[in-house]
XYZ file of N, CA and C in Angstrom:
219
model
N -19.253 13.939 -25.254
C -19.394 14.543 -23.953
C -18.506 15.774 -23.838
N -18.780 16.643 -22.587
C -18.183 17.818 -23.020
C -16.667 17.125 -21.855
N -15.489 18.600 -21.827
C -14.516 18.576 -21.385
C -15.329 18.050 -19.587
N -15.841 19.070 -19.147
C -16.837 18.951 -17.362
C -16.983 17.487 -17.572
N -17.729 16.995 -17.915
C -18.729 15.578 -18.003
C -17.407 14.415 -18.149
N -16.523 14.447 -18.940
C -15.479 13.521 -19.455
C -14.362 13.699 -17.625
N -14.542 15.323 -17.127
C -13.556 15.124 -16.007
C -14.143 14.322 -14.683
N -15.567 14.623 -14.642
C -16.479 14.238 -13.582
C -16.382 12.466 -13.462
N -16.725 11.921 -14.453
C -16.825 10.676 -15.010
C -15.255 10.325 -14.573
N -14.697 10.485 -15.102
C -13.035 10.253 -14.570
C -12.996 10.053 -13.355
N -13.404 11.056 -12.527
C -13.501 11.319 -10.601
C -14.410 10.376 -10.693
N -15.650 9.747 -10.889
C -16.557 8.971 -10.203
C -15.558 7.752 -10.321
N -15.131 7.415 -11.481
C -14.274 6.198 -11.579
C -13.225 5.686 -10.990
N -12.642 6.865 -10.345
C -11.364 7.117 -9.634
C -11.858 6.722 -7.985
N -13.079 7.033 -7.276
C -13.699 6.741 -5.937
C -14.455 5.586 -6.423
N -14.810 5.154 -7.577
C -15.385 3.202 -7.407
C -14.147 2.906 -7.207
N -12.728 2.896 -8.173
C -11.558 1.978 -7.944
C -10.838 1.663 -6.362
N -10.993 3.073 -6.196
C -11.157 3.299 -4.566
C -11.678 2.087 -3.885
N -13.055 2.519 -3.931
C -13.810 1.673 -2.905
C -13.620 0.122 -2.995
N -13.277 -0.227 -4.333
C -12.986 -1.808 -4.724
C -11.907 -1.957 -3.861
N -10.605 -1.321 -3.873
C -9.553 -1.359 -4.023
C -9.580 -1.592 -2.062
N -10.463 -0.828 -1.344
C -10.398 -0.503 -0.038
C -11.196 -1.779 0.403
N -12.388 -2.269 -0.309
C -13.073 -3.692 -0.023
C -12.098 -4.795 0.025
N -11.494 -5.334 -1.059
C -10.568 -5.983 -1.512
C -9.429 -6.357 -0.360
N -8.772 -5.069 0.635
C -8.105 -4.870 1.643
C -8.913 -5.395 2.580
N -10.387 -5.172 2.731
C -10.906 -5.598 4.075
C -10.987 -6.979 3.946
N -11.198 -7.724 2.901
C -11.087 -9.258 2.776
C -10.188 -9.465 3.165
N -8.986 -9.641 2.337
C -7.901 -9.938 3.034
C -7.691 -9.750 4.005
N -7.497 -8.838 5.325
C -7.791 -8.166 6.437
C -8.370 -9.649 7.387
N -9.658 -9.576 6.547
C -10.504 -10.695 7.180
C -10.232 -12.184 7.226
N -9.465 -12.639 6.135
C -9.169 -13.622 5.686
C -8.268 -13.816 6.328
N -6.801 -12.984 6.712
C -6.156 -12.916 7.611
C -6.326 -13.868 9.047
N -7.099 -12.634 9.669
C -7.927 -13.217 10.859
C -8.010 -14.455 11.063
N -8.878 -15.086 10.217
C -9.506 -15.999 9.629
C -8.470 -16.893 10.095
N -7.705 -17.345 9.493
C -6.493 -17.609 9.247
C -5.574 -18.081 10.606
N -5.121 -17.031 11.179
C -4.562 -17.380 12.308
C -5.546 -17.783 13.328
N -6.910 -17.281 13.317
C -7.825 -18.746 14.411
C -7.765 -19.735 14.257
N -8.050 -20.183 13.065
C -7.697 -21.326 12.433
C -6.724 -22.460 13.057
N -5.429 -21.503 12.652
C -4.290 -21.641 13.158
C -4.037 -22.127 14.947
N -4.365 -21.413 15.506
C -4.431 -21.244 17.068
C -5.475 -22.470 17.492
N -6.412 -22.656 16.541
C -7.244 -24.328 16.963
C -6.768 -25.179 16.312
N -5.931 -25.044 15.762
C -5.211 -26.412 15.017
C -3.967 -27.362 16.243
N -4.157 -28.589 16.137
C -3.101 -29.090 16.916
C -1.642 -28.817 16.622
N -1.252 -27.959 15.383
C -0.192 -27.515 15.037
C 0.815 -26.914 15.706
N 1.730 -27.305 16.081
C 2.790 -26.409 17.298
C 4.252 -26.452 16.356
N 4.812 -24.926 16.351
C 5.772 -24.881 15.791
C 5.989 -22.734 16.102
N 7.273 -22.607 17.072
C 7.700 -21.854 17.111
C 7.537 -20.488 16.246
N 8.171 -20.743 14.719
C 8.450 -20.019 13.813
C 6.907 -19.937 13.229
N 6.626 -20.774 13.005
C 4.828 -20.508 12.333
C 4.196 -19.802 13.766
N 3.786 -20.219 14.942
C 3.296 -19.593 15.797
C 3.688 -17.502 15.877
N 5.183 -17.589 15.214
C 5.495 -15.966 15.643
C 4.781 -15.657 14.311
N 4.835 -16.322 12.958
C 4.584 -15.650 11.812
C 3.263 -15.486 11.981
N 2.330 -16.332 12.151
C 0.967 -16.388 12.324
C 0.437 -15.142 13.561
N 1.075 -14.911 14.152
C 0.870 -14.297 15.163
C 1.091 -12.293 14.773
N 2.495 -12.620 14.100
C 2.910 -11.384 13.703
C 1.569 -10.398 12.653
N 1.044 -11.283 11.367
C 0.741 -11.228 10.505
C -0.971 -10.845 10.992
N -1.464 -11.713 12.151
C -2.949 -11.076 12.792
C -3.046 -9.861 13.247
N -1.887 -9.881 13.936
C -1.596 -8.597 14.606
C -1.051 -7.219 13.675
N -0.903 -7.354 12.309
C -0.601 -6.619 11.303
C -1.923 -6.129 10.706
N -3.116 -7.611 10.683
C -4.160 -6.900 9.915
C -5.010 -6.503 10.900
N -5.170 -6.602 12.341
C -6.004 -5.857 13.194
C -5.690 -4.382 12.998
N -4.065 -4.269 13.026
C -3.831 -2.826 13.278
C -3.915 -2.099 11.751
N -3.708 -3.026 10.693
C -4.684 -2.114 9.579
C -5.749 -2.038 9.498
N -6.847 -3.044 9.983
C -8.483 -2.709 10.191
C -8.710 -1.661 10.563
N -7.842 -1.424 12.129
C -8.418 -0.165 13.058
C -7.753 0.892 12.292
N -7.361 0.916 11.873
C -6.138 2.213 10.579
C -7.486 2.778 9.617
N -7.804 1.712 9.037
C -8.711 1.964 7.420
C -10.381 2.453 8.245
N -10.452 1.762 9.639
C -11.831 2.262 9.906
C -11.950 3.927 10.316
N -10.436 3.639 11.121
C -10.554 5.797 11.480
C -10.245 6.456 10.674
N -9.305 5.909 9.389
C -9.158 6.930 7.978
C -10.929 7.124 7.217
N -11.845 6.447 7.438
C -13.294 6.319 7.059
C -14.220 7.103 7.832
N -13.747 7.373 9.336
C -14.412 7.516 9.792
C -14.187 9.549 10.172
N -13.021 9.669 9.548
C -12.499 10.944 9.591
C -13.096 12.075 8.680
């Protein structure tokens, strides 16, 4: 392949790792979520888990809304 074709190929590979890399985040993200509902319907009561669980939803909402307006820019 020439020098062009070998750099292009490089860049396409570089925006799949990307996009994996940005999917991958939205799972987790989601899983998150997931997670502390879970949590919040569980008969489970405990201070320190309630702030962590709480802290940690509220971490991946505000990276959801982060990664959707960096996408949407």
């Amino acid at each position: 392949m020439s020098k062009e074709a070998d750099q292009v190929l490089e860049l396409y590979n570089k925006q799949v790792l990307s996009v994996k890399l940005i999917n991958k985040v939205k799972d987790h993200i989601t899983n998150e979520m997931k997670e502390y509902k879970q949590y919040m319907e569980s008969d489970y009561q405990d201070s320190f888990q309630d702030a962590l669980f709480e802290g940690r939803a509220e971490y991946a909402e505000t990276l959801k809304k982060l990664i959707n307006e960096w996408e949407n820019s």
